[in-house]
Amino acid sequence: MSLLLGSSAPLVTMPGFDGPLDLLLEMVEEKRIDILTVRLGDLAVEYLARIRALDALPAPEVAEFLALASRLVLLKARSLLPSLAPLIPDDEGETEADLRARIIEYATTRVRAAALGDMLRAGSRAFHREAGAAAHELPPRGGDSGALAAAWAKVLSLAARQRENGIVAPGERYSVEQRTKEIEALVALQEELSFGMLLGDVPTVGFAIVTFIALLDLYRRLVVELSQDTLFGEITIMRKTTRMTPVAAAAEEN
Amino acid sequence: MGRSPSAMAIEAVLFVAEKPVSRNELAKIVGATPRVIEVALSELEAHYEETGLRLQHEGEQWQIVTAPENARYVAAYLGADRLRVSSASLETLAVIAYRQPVTRAEVEAIRGVNCDQTIYTLMSRRLIEERGRIEAPGRPIQYGTTWEFLECFGLTSLDGLPRVITPDGQVSLPEPEGE
Amino acid sequence: MGRSPSAMAIEAVLFVAEKPVSRNELAKIVGATPRVIEVALSELEAHYEETGLRLQHEGEQWQIVTAPENARYVAAYLGADRLRVSSASLETLAVIAYRQPVTRAEVEAIRGVNCDQTIYTLMSRRLIEERGRIEAPGRPIQYGTTWEFLECFGLTSLDGLPRVITPDGQVSLPEPEGE
């Protein structure tokens, strides 16, 4: 046990198990025991062995695993010695029937969660309308600045938690179409460009990818030519002039 | 197959509404009794079965949404991302959806683990929301699911939550009022 | 009376669209030829004759609108003296009001969810407007609130925005004026 408590692996959840009930239920399912009839105390020894077999228990959750283990041990002891006096009077609250009900309740929750997960994976969701453009749009009236402040307070409280948890903010999104137009306009002005120039000083990954795809599209449409002298070297972008039709060439001459 | 004038009026109002509208508000706008509105709403609900839209409601609040069958087209148009929820968050969501309104302590008692993080995650995805507090020591917050929850799962109301067979062979039903 | 799958897909897309959608765009989203889309649109147009809505088009651009017969109900709803935005839009508006000028990416970083649709809605309601662009990759647009915003909330200036206590105990003020 001391070995277990000594573990301070900074895990948020245990690999494969979401908690003490999850571990117990997993065991029951693996062994194909009927949860309605099994004597829960009989599971104590194996449950302890399972806990011991886990490499790293998250410190804050150790107590929860051990609490369930000790509950099972107590039930086992009681089945061997029915006359056993309560260790702590209050502790007699949860009988075997209570614990069984709790496990069944949790098992039900897991089945429900799985059903919800299936629905989510199926992707059959609904969408509402934000109702932006009605035919006769007037600016709305009667806004309550208190409601606005409340919305801001809500956003702030959620954002504070987000910072604590180090959640990475999404980047600005670009459309390939928009970027293609921008580059096409640049190429029209300037015969030769470099990929580095298009990226700017601090490009985000998303921006770099969109820029690259836009370039490939322009290359495919024979708007530009690309060349790269060395591997990983600078990519040079040149305006393509060779595919000019006679009419366009004539227009060019005028 | 024509709709009644009340149903058409309700349809137009719900179409322009930017948030769910209550039956009473509809009654006031359309100038009909709540009873007439109720009939018109069920008429509309039935009509919508054959369309690309659905009538969604939570209690007395009503809203028109797209039919789940068309999700991929609408997502393609809106550029919407697929929602991802971890299995731990799904468990917490399952407890809240079937048991609402429910406190964090109640969720934790059922799941047997701390649910702070998963509740926060579900809040920031707007799948659950605060529903008030219990008048008990510490005044704990009660949580319930949101409109976004119904939308994300393609449910027209909480009655549509999946029935599952529990380990003791019961059919599990949503318990909106708790126990 | 059932609609064809293409008609239902089109209906769902046009329903969520904030602006008219072209036949070609519909074809791309639904994955059908413009000819199939055309047939589906006329089918839908005929169906809509019996509803509280209409399918309207200008050239190749299509949109769903409310039927003229229901104008007075729509006006009664829209004319009601209250703010007509969804709670999602209100959150986006709050971020922009208190943090302006701000880019969409910044709003999304703070709200933690995609804000495309809500920004579009607030723009079309003239509650927010573009305030220029940042000289950064992609030259993102910055948004700020409008005169109509002040009017709508009965404010004479942004200084009048209520002070909000942030979770870390700071007072959140509108930023441009600071303190």
Coordinates of C-alpha atoms in Angstrom, one line a residue:
Chain A
M1 CA 0.0 0.0 0.0
S2 CA 2.7 2.4 0.9
L3 CA 4.1 1.8 -2.6
L4 CA 0.8 2.9 -4.1
L5 CA 0.5 6.1 -2.0
G6 CA 4.1 7.0 -2.8
S7 CA 3.2 7.3 -6.4
S8 CA 2.8 10.9 -7.5
A9 CA 2.5 10.4 -11.2
P10 CA 0.7 13.6 -12.5
L11 CA -2.0 11.7 -14.3
V12 CA -5.4 13.2 -14.7
T13 CA -7.2 9.9 -15.3
M14 CA -5.9 6.4 -15.1
P15 CA -5.2 4.6 -18.3
G16 CA -8.4 2.8 -19.1
F17 CA -10.2 3.5 -15.9
D18 CA -12.3 6.5 -15.0
G19 CA -12.6 5.8 -11.3
P20 CA -13.0 3.1 -8.6
L21 CA -16.5 2.1 -9.8
D22 CA -15.3 1.8 -13.3
L23 CA -12.5 -0.5 -12.3
L24 CA -14.8 -2.7 -10.3
L25 CA -17.4 -2.9 -13.1
E26 CA -14.7 -3.7 -15.6
M27 CA -13.7 -6.6 -13.4
V28 CA -17.2 -7.8 -13.0
E29 CA -17.8 -7.7 -16.8
E30 CA -14.5 -9.5 -17.5
K31 CA -15.3 -12.3 -15.1
R32 CA -18.9 -12.4 -16.4
I33 CA -20.3 -12.3 -12.9
D34 CA -23.9 -11.3 -12.3
I35 CA -23.8 -8.0 -10.5
L36 CA -27.3 -8.6 -9.1
T37 CA -26.3 -11.7 -7.1
V38 CA -22.5 -11.7 -6.6
R39 CA -21.4 -11.3 -3.0
L40 CA -19.5 -8.1 -3.3
G41 CA -17.1 -9.0 -0.4
D42 CA -15.9 -11.8 -2.6
L43 CA -14.4 -9.3 -5.0
A44 CA -12.3 -7.6 -2.3
V45 CA -9.1 -9.5 -2.8
E46 CA -9.0 -9.3 -6.5
Y47 CA -10.0 -5.6 -6.5
L48 CA -7.0 -4.9 -4.3
A49 CA -4.8 -6.9 -6.6
R50 CA -6.0 -4.9 -9.6
I51 CA -5.2 -1.6 -7.8
R52 CA -1.8 -2.9 -7.0
A53 CA -1.2 -3.9 -10.6
L54 CA -1.9 -0.4 -11.9
D55 CA 1.4 1.4 -12.4
A56 CA 0.4 4.8 -11.4
L57 CA -2.6 6.0 -9.4
P58 CA -3.3 9.7 -9.5
A59 CA -2.7 11.0 -6.0
P60 CA -6.0 12.8 -5.6
E61 CA -7.9 9.7 -6.6
V62 CA -6.0 7.2 -4.6
A63 CA -8.3 7.8 -1.6
E64 CA -11.4 7.0 -3.8
F65 CA -10.0 3.7 -5.0
L66 CA -8.9 2.7 -1.5
A67 CA -12.2 3.7 0.0
L68 CA -14.0 1.3 -2.3
A69 CA -11.4 -1.4 -1.6
S70 CA -11.9 -1.0 2.1
R71 CA -15.7 -1.1 1.7
L72 CA -15.3 -4.4 -0.1
V73 CA -13.0 -5.7 2.6
L74 CA -15.4 -4.7 5.3
L75 CA -18.3 -6.5 3.5
K76 CA -16.0 -9.6 3.2
A77 CA -15.2 -9.4 6.9
R78 CA -18.9 -9.1 7.8
S79 CA -19.8 -12.1 5.7
L80 CA -17.2 -14.1 7.7
L81 CA -18.0 -12.7 11.1
P82 CA -21.6 -11.5 11.1
S83 CA -21.3 -10.4 14.7
L84 CA -18.5 -7.9 13.9
A85 CA -19.2 -4.6 15.6
P86 CA -19.3 -1.4 13.6
L87 CA -15.9 0.2 13.5
I88 CA -17.4 3.7 13.1
P89 CA -21.1 3.8 13.8
D90 CA -21.8 6.2 10.9
D91 CA -19.9 4.0 8.6
E92 CA -22.7 1.5 8.6
G93 CA -24.6 3.7 6.2
E94 CA -23.7 1.8 3.1
T95 CA -24.9 -1.8 3.2
E96 CA -24.1 -4.4 0.5
A97 CA -27.5 -3.5 -1.0
D98 CA -26.6 0.2 -1.1
L99 CA -23.3 -0.5 -2.7
R100 CA -24.9 -2.9 -5.2
A101 CA -27.5 -0.2 -6.1
R102 CA -24.6 2.3 -6.6
I103 CA -22.8 -0.1 -8.9
I104 CA -25.9 -0.7 -10.9
E105 CA -26.6 3.0 -11.1
Y106 CA -23.1 3.6 -12.4
A107 CA -23.4 0.7 -14.9
T108 CA -26.6 2.4 -16.2
T109 CA -24.8 5.7 -16.5
R110 CA -22.1 4.0 -18.6
V111 CA -24.6 2.4 -20.9
R112 CA -26.4 5.8 -21.3
A113 CA -23.0 7.5 -21.9
A114 CA -22.2 4.9 -24.6
A115 CA -25.6 5.6 -26.2
L116 CA -24.9 9.3 -26.2
G117 CA -21.4 8.7 -27.6
D118 CA -22.9 6.7 -30.5
M119 CA -25.3 9.5 -31.3
L120 CA -22.4 12.0 -31.3
R121 CA -20.3 9.8 -33.5
A122 CA -23.2 9.3 -35.9
G123 CA -23.0 13.1 -36.3
S124 CA -26.8 13.4 -36.8
R125 CA -27.2 16.7 -35.1
A126 CA -29.6 19.6 -35.6
F127 CA -28.8 23.2 -36.2
H128 CA -30.7 26.3 -35.3
R129 CA -30.8 29.6 -37.1
E130 CA -29.0 32.5 -35.6
A131 CA -31.7 34.5 -37.5
G132 CA -29.5 37.1 -38.8
A133 CA -31.1 38.5 -41.9
A134 CA -34.8 38.8 -41.8
A135 CA -36.3 40.6 -44.8
H136 CA -37.1 43.7 -42.9
E137 CA -34.1 44.2 -40.7
L138 CA -34.1 47.0 -38.2
P139 CA -31.5 47.3 -35.4
P140 CA -33.1 45.7 -32.3
R141 CA -34.2 47.8 -29.4
G142 CA -34.5 47.3 -25.7
G143 CA -31.2 45.7 -25.0
D144 CA -30.5 45.2 -21.3
S145 CA -27.0 46.2 -20.5
G146 CA -27.3 44.1 -17.3
A147 CA -27.8 41.1 -19.5
L148 CA -24.8 42.1 -21.6
A149 CA -22.7 42.4 -18.4
A150 CA -24.0 39.0 -17.2
A151 CA -23.0 37.4 -20.6
W152 CA -19.5 39.0 -20.2
A153 CA -19.2 37.7 -16.7
K154 CA -20.1 34.2 -17.8
V155 CA -17.5 34.3 -20.7
L156 CA -14.9 35.6 -18.3
S157 CA -15.4 32.9 -15.8
L158 CA -15.2 30.2 -18.4
A159 CA -12.2 31.9 -20.0
A160 CA -10.4 32.0 -16.7
R161 CA -10.7 28.3 -16.3
Q162 CA -9.5 27.9 -19.8
R163 CA -6.3 29.8 -19.1
E164 CA -5.7 27.7 -15.9
N165 CA -6.0 24.6 -18.0
G166 CA -3.6 25.9 -20.6
I167 CA -6.1 25.4 -23.4
V168 CA -4.7 26.6 -26.7
A169 CA -6.6 29.3 -28.5
P170 CA -7.7 28.7 -32.0
G171 CA -5.9 30.6 -34.8
E172 CA -7.3 33.0 -37.3
R173 CA -8.8 31.0 -40.2
Y174 CA -8.2 31.8 -43.8
S175 CA -9.9 30.5 -46.8
V176 CA -7.7 29.1 -49.6
E177 CA -9.9 31.1 -52.1
Q178 CA -9.2 34.4 -50.3
R179 CA -5.5 33.7 -50.1
T180 CA -5.3 32.6 -53.8
K181 CA -6.9 35.9 -54.8
E182 CA -4.4 37.8 -52.6
I183 CA -1.4 36.0 -54.1
E184 CA -2.8 36.4 -57.6
A185 CA -3.1 40.1 -57.1
L186 CA 0.5 40.3 -55.8
V187 CA 1.8 38.3 -58.7
A188 CA 0.1 40.6 -61.1
L189 CA 2.0 43.5 -59.5
Q190 CA 5.3 41.8 -59.1
E191 CA 6.8 39.4 -61.5
E192 CA 8.8 37.4 -58.9
L193 CA 8.1 36.6 -55.3
S194 CA 9.5 34.3 -52.6
F195 CA 7.5 31.9 -50.4
G196 CA 9.2 33.5 -47.4
M197 CA 7.8 36.9 -48.4
L198 CA 4.3 35.5 -48.7
L199 CA 4.6 34.0 -45.2
G200 CA 5.6 37.2 -43.5
D201 CA 7.5 37.3 -40.2
V202 CA 5.5 35.2 -37.8
P203 CA 3.3 32.9 -39.8
T204 CA 1.0 30.4 -38.1
V205 CA 1.0 26.8 -39.3
G206 CA -2.6 27.3 -40.6
F207 CA -1.6 30.4 -42.5
A208 CA 1.5 28.6 -44.0
I209 CA -0.6 25.7 -45.1
V210 CA -3.3 27.8 -46.7
T211 CA -0.6 29.9 -48.5
F212 CA 1.0 26.7 -49.8
I213 CA -2.2 25.2 -51.0
A214 CA -3.1 28.5 -52.7
L215 CA 0.3 28.5 -54.5
L216 CA -0.3 24.9 -55.7
D217 CA -3.6 25.9 -57.0
L218 CA -2.1 28.9 -58.9
Y219 CA 0.6 26.5 -60.2
R220 CA -2.0 24.1 -61.4
R221 CA -3.9 26.8 -63.2
L222 CA -0.6 27.9 -64.9
V223 CA -0.7 31.3 -63.3
V224 CA 2.7 30.9 -61.7
E225 CA 5.8 28.9 -62.0
L226 CA 7.6 27.6 -59.0
S227 CA 11.3 26.8 -58.5
Q228 CA 13.4 25.7 -55.6
D229 CA 17.2 25.6 -56.1
T230 CA 18.1 23.5 -53.0
L231 CA 16.2 21.1 -50.9
F232 CA 14.4 23.0 -48.1
G233 CA 15.6 26.2 -49.8
E234 CA 13.6 29.3 -50.7
I235 CA 10.8 28.7 -53.2
T236 CA 10.7 31.3 -55.9
I237 CA 7.3 32.2 -57.5
M238 CA 7.3 33.7 -61.0
R239 CA 4.5 35.0 -63.0
K240 CA 3.8 32.7 -65.9
T241 CA 3.9 34.4 -69.3
T242 CA 4.4 31.6 -71.7
R243 CA 0.8 30.4 -72.1
M244 CA -0.4 33.7 -73.5
T245 CA -2.9 33.3 -76.4
P246 CA -2.2 35.2 -79.6
V247 CA -5.1 37.6 -78.8
A248 CA -3.9 38.3 -75.3
A249 CA -0.4 38.8 -76.6
A250 CA -1.6 41.2 -79.2
A251 CA -3.5 43.1 -76.5
E252 CA -0.3 43.2 -74.5
E253 CA 1.5 44.8 -77.3
N254 CA -0.9 47.7 -77.6
Chain B
M1 CA -52.2 18.9 -46.3
G2 CA -52.5 22.7 -45.9
R3 CA -51.6 24.1 -42.5
S4 CA -54.0 25.9 -40.3
P5 CA -53.6 29.7 -40.2
S6 CA -52.4 29.5 -36.6
A7 CA -49.8 26.9 -37.5
M8 CA -48.6 29.1 -40.4
A9 CA -48.4 32.2 -38.2
I10 CA -46.4 30.2 -35.6
E11 CA -44.1 28.9 -38.2
A12 CA -43.3 32.4 -39.5
V13 CA -42.7 33.7 -36.0
L14 CA -40.4 30.7 -35.0
F15 CA -38.5 31.2 -38.3
V16 CA -37.5 34.8 -37.6
A17 CA -37.0 34.2 -33.8
E18 CA -33.4 34.1 -32.7
K19 CA -34.1 32.1 -29.7
P20 CA -36.7 29.6 -28.5
V21 CA -40.2 31.1 -28.0
S22 CA -42.6 30.1 -25.3
R23 CA -46.1 28.9 -25.9
N24 CA -47.5 31.8 -24.0
E25 CA -45.6 34.3 -26.0
L26 CA -46.8 32.7 -29.2
A27 CA -50.3 32.8 -27.9
K28 CA -49.9 36.5 -27.3
I29 CA -48.4 37.3 -30.7
V30 CA -50.8 35.2 -32.7
G31 CA -53.8 36.2 -30.6
A32 CA -55.0 32.8 -29.7
T33 CA -55.4 30.8 -26.5
P34 CA -52.5 28.6 -25.3
R35 CA -54.7 25.6 -26.0
V36 CA -55.0 26.6 -29.7
I37 CA -51.3 27.2 -29.9
E38 CA -50.7 23.7 -28.4
V39 CA -52.8 22.1 -31.1
A40 CA -51.1 24.2 -33.8
L41 CA -47.7 23.2 -32.5
S42 CA -48.5 19.5 -32.7
E43 CA -49.9 20.0 -36.1
L44 CA -46.7 21.7 -37.2
E45 CA -44.6 19.1 -35.5
A46 CA -46.3 16.4 -37.5
H47 CA -45.9 18.3 -40.8
Y48 CA -42.3 18.8 -40.1
E49 CA -41.7 15.0 -40.0
E50 CA -41.7 15.1 -43.8
T51 CA -39.4 18.0 -44.2
G52 CA -35.8 18.9 -43.8
L53 CA -36.7 20.7 -40.5
R54 CA -37.8 19.7 -37.1
L55 CA -39.7 21.4 -34.2
Q56 CA -37.6 21.2 -31.1
H57 CA -38.9 22.0 -27.6
E58 CA -37.8 22.0 -24.0
G59 CA -40.7 22.4 -21.7
E60 CA -42.9 25.2 -23.1
Q61 CA -40.1 26.7 -25.2
W62 CA -40.1 26.0 -29.0
Q63 CA -37.7 26.4 -31.8
I64 CA -37.3 25.2 -35.4
V65 CA -34.0 23.4 -36.2
T66 CA -32.7 21.3 -39.1
A67 CA -33.5 17.6 -39.2
P68 CA -30.5 15.5 -38.0
E69 CA -30.5 13.6 -41.3
N70 CA -29.2 16.7 -43.0
A71 CA -26.4 17.3 -40.6
R72 CA -23.6 16.8 -43.0
Y73 CA -24.9 19.2 -45.5
V74 CA -25.5 21.9 -43.0
A75 CA -22.1 21.3 -41.3
A76 CA -20.5 21.6 -44.8
Y77 CA -22.3 24.9 -45.4
L78 CA -21.5 26.3 -42.0
G79 CA -18.0 24.9 -41.8
A80 CA -19.0 23.5 -38.4
D81 CA -16.5 21.3 -36.6
R82 CA -17.5 17.9 -35.3
L83 CA -18.0 18.0 -31.5
R84 CA -15.7 15.7 -29.6
V85 CA -16.4 14.7 -26.0
S86 CA -14.2 12.4 -23.9
S87 CA -15.8 9.3 -22.4
A88 CA -15.4 10.8 -18.9
S89 CA -17.3 13.9 -20.0
L90 CA -19.9 11.7 -21.7
E91 CA -20.5 9.9 -18.4
T92 CA -21.0 13.2 -16.5
L93 CA -23.3 14.4 -19.3
A94 CA -25.3 11.2 -19.1
V95 CA -25.9 11.7 -15.4
I96 CA -26.9 15.3 -15.9
A97 CA -29.1 14.6 -18.9
Y98 CA -31.1 11.9 -17.3
R99 CA -31.2 13.3 -13.8
Q100 CA -31.4 17.0 -14.2
P101 CA -31.4 19.2 -12.3
V102 CA -28.5 17.7 -10.4
T103 CA -25.6 19.0 -8.3
R104 CA -22.0 18.2 -8.8
A105 CA -21.9 16.2 -5.6
E106 CA -24.8 14.1 -6.9
V107 CA -22.9 13.5 -10.2
E108 CA -19.8 12.6 -8.3
A109 CA -21.7 10.2 -6.0
I110 CA -22.9 8.3 -9.1
R111 CA -19.6 8.3 -11.0
G112 CA -17.4 7.8 -7.9
V113 CA -14.9 10.4 -9.1
N114 CA -14.3 14.1 -9.0
C115 CA -16.2 15.7 -11.8
D116 CA -15.0 19.3 -11.6
Q117 CA -13.1 19.1 -14.9
T118 CA -15.7 17.3 -16.9
I119 CA -18.4 19.7 -15.7
Y120 CA -16.3 22.6 -16.7
T121 CA -15.6 21.1 -20.1
L122 CA -19.4 20.6 -20.7
M123 CA -20.1 24.1 -19.5
S124 CA -17.6 25.6 -21.9
R125 CA -19.1 23.6 -24.8
R126 CA -22.5 25.0 -23.7
L127 CA -23.9 21.4 -23.4
I128 CA -24.9 22.1 -19.7
E129 CA -25.7 25.2 -17.8
E130 CA -26.5 26.3 -14.2
R131 CA -30.1 25.9 -13.3
G132 CA -30.1 27.7 -9.9
R133 CA -29.0 26.6 -6.5
I134 CA -30.3 24.3 -3.8
E135 CA -31.2 25.9 -0.5
A136 CA -28.8 23.7 1.5
P137 CA -25.5 24.3 3.2
G138 CA -23.0 25.7 0.6
R139 CA -26.0 26.5 -1.7
P140 CA -24.7 24.0 -4.3
I141 CA -25.4 24.8 -8.0
Q142 CA -27.7 22.5 -9.9
Y143 CA -26.9 21.7 -13.5
G144 CA -29.2 20.9 -16.5
T145 CA -28.7 20.4 -20.2
T146 CA -29.0 23.2 -22.7
W147 CA -30.6 23.8 -26.1
E148 CA -27.2 23.1 -27.6
F149 CA -27.3 19.7 -26.0
L150 CA -30.5 18.9 -27.8
E151 CA -29.1 20.2 -31.0
C152 CA -25.8 18.4 -30.8
F153 CA -27.5 15.1 -30.2
G154 CA -30.2 15.7 -32.7
L155 CA -33.0 15.4 -30.1
T156 CA -36.2 17.3 -30.5
S157 CA -36.8 17.1 -26.8
L158 CA -35.5 15.4 -23.6
D159 CA -38.2 12.8 -24.2
G160 CA -36.0 11.6 -27.0
L161 CA -33.1 10.5 -24.8
P162 CA -32.2 7.0 -25.7
R163 CA -33.9 4.3 -23.6
V164 CA -31.3 1.7 -22.6
I165 CA -31.6 -1.6 -20.8
T166 CA -29.9 -1.4 -17.4
P167 CA -28.0 -4.2 -15.8
D168 CA -31.0 -5.1 -13.7
G169 CA -33.1 -5.5 -16.8
Q170 CA -35.1 -2.3 -16.4
V171 CA -35.7 0.0 -19.3
S172 CA -34.0 3.3 -18.3
L173 CA -36.1 6.4 -18.8
P174 CA -35.0 10.0 -18.4
E175 CA -36.0 11.3 -15.0
P176 CA -36.3 15.0 -15.7
E177 CA -37.7 15.7 -12.3
G178 CA -35.0 13.8 -10.5
E179 CA -36.2 11.0 -8.2
Chain C
M1 CA -46.3 14.6 -49.9
G2 CA -42.8 13.6 -48.8
R3 CA -39.9 15.7 -50.1
S4 CA -37.0 14.2 -52.0
P5 CA -33.8 13.9 -50.1
S6 CA -32.2 16.7 -52.2
A7 CA -35.1 19.0 -51.4
M8 CA -34.8 18.3 -47.7
A9 CA -31.0 18.8 -47.7
I10 CA -31.5 22.1 -49.6
E11 CA -34.2 23.1 -47.1
A12 CA -32.0 22.5 -44.1
V13 CA -29.1 24.5 -45.7
L14 CA -31.3 27.4 -46.7
F15 CA -32.9 27.4 -43.3
V16 CA -29.6 28.1 -41.4
A17 CA -28.2 30.3 -44.2
E18 CA -28.0 34.0 -43.2
K19 CA -27.9 35.1 -46.8
P20 CA -29.2 33.9 -50.1
V21 CA -27.4 30.8 -51.4
S22 CA -26.7 30.3 -55.1
R23 CA -27.8 27.2 -57.0
N24 CA -24.2 26.3 -57.7
E25 CA -23.2 26.5 -54.1
L26 CA -26.2 24.3 -53.2
A27 CA -25.1 21.8 -55.8
K28 CA -21.6 21.7 -54.4
I29 CA -22.8 21.3 -50.8
V30 CA -25.5 18.7 -51.6
G31 CA -23.3 16.9 -54.1
A32 CA -25.8 17.0 -56.9
T33 CA -25.8 18.5 -60.4
P34 CA -27.3 22.0 -60.8
R35 CA -30.1 20.4 -62.8
V36 CA -31.1 18.2 -59.9
I37 CA -30.9 21.2 -57.6
E38 CA -33.2 23.1 -59.9
V39 CA -35.8 20.4 -59.8
A40 CA -35.5 20.1 -56.0
L41 CA -35.9 23.9 -55.7
S42 CA -39.1 24.0 -57.7
E43 CA -40.4 21.0 -55.7
L44 CA -39.6 22.9 -52.5
E45 CA -41.1 26.1 -53.9
A46 CA -44.4 24.3 -54.5
H47 CA -44.4 22.7 -51.1
Y48 CA -43.8 26.1 -49.4
E49 CA -47.0 27.5 -51.0
E50 CA -48.8 25.6 -48.2
T51 CA -46.7 26.8 -45.3
G52 CA -46.0 30.0 -43.3
L53 CA -42.8 30.4 -45.3
R54 CA -41.9 31.1 -48.9
L55 CA -39.0 30.1 -51.1
Q56 CA -37.8 33.3 -52.8
H57 CA -35.1 33.7 -55.4
E58 CA -33.4 36.5 -57.3
G59 CA -31.7 35.1 -60.3
E60 CA -29.8 32.0 -59.1
Q61 CA -29.8 33.2 -55.4
W62 CA -32.3 31.4 -53.1
Q63 CA -33.5 32.0 -49.6
I64 CA -36.4 31.1 -47.3
V65 CA -38.5 34.1 -46.1
T66 CA -41.7 34.4 -44.2
A67 CA -45.0 34.4 -46.1
P68 CA -46.4 37.9 -46.6
E69 CA -49.7 36.8 -45.0
N70 CA -47.9 36.4 -41.7
A71 CA -46.3 39.8 -41.8
R72 CA -48.3 41.2 -38.9
Y73 CA -47.4 38.3 -36.6
V74 CA -43.7 38.6 -37.5
A75 CA -43.9 42.3 -36.9
A76 CA -45.6 41.8 -33.6
Y77 CA -42.8 39.4 -32.6
L78 CA -39.9 41.6 -33.9
G79 CA -41.5 44.8 -32.7
A80 CA -41.7 43.6 -29.1
D81 CA -39.5 46.0 -27.1
R82 CA -36.6 43.6 -26.3
L83 CA -33.2 42.6 -27.5
R84 CA -33.5 40.1 -30.3
V85 CA -30.3 38.1 -30.2
S86 CA -29.6 34.6 -29.1
S87 CA -27.6 34.0 -25.9
A88 CA -24.7 32.8 -28.1
S89 CA -24.8 36.1 -30.0
L90 CA -25.1 38.0 -26.7
E91 CA -21.9 36.4 -25.4
T92 CA -20.0 37.3 -28.6
L93 CA -21.4 40.8 -28.4
A94 CA -20.3 41.1 -24.8
V95 CA -16.7 40.1 -25.7
I96 CA -16.6 42.6 -28.5
A97 CA -18.2 45.4 -26.4
Y98 CA -15.8 45.0 -23.6
R99 CA -12.7 44.1 -25.6
Q100 CA -13.0 46.1 -28.8
P101 CA -11.3 46.3 -31.2
V102 CA -11.0 42.6 -31.4
T103 CA -10.5 39.9 -34.1
R104 CA -12.7 36.9 -34.6
A105 CA -9.8 34.6 -33.5
E106 CA -9.6 36.6 -30.2
V107 CA -13.3 36.4 -29.6
E108 CA -13.1 32.6 -30.3
A109 CA -10.1 32.2 -27.9
I110 CA -12.1 33.9 -25.2
R111 CA -15.4 32.2 -25.8
G112 CA -13.9 28.8 -26.6
V113 CA -16.3 28.1 -29.5
N114 CA -16.6 29.0 -33.1
C115 CA -18.1 32.4 -33.5
D116 CA -18.5 32.8 -37.3
Q117 CA -22.3 32.7 -37.3
T118 CA -22.8 35.0 -34.3
I119 CA -20.4 37.6 -35.7
Y120 CA -22.3 37.5 -39.0
T121 CA -25.6 37.9 -37.2
L122 CA -24.4 40.8 -35.1
M123 CA -23.0 42.5 -38.3
S124 CA -26.3 42.1 -40.1
R125 CA -28.1 43.5 -37.1
R126 CA -25.7 46.4 -37.2
L127 CA -24.7 45.9 -33.6
I128 CA -21.0 45.5 -34.6
E129 CA -18.9 46.7 -37.5
E130 CA -15.5 46.3 -39.0
R131 CA -12.8 48.6 -37.6
G132 CA -9.9 47.9 -39.9
R133 CA -7.4 45.1 -40.1
I134 CA -4.4 44.0 -38.2
E135 CA -1.1 43.9 -40.0
A136 CA -0.5 40.3 -39.3
P137 CA -0.7 37.1 -41.4
G138 CA -4.1 36.9 -43.1
R139 CA -4.7 40.6 -42.1
P140 CA -7.6 39.7 -39.8
I141 CA -10.5 42.0 -39.4
Q142 CA -11.0 43.8 -36.1
Y143 CA -14.6 44.4 -34.8
G144 CA -16.1 47.0 -32.6
T145 CA -19.6 48.1 -31.6
T146 CA -21.7 50.6 -33.5
W147 CA -24.0 53.6 -32.7
E148 CA -26.9 51.3 -33.1
F149 CA -25.4 49.2 -30.3
L150 CA -25.3 52.1 -27.9
E151 CA -28.8 53.0 -28.9
C152 CA -30.1 49.5 -28.5
F153 CA -28.6 49.2 -24.9
G154 CA -29.7 52.8 -24.0
L155 CA -26.0 53.8 -23.5
T156 CA -24.7 57.3 -24.2
S157 CA -21.1 56.0 -24.6
L158 CA -19.1 52.9 -24.0
D159 CA -18.2 54.3 -20.6
G160 CA -21.7 53.4 -19.6
L161 CA -21.1 49.7 -19.9
P162 CA -21.7 48.1 -16.5
R163 CA -18.6 47.2 -14.6
V164 CA -18.1 43.4 -14.2
I165 CA -16.1 41.8 -11.5
T166 CA -13.9 39.2 -13.1
P167 CA -13.3 35.8 -11.5
D168 CA -9.9 37.0 -10.2
G169 CA -11.5 39.9 -8.5
Q170 CA -10.6 42.6 -11.0
V171 CA -13.1 45.1 -12.3
S172 CA -13.6 44.5 -16.1
L173 CA -13.9 47.8 -17.9
P174 CA -14.5 48.6 -21.5
E175 CA -10.9 48.6 -22.8
P176 CA -10.7 51.5 -25.3
E177 CA -11.4 54.1 -22.6
G178 CA -9.6 52.1 -19.8
E179 CA -9.3 54.0 -16.5

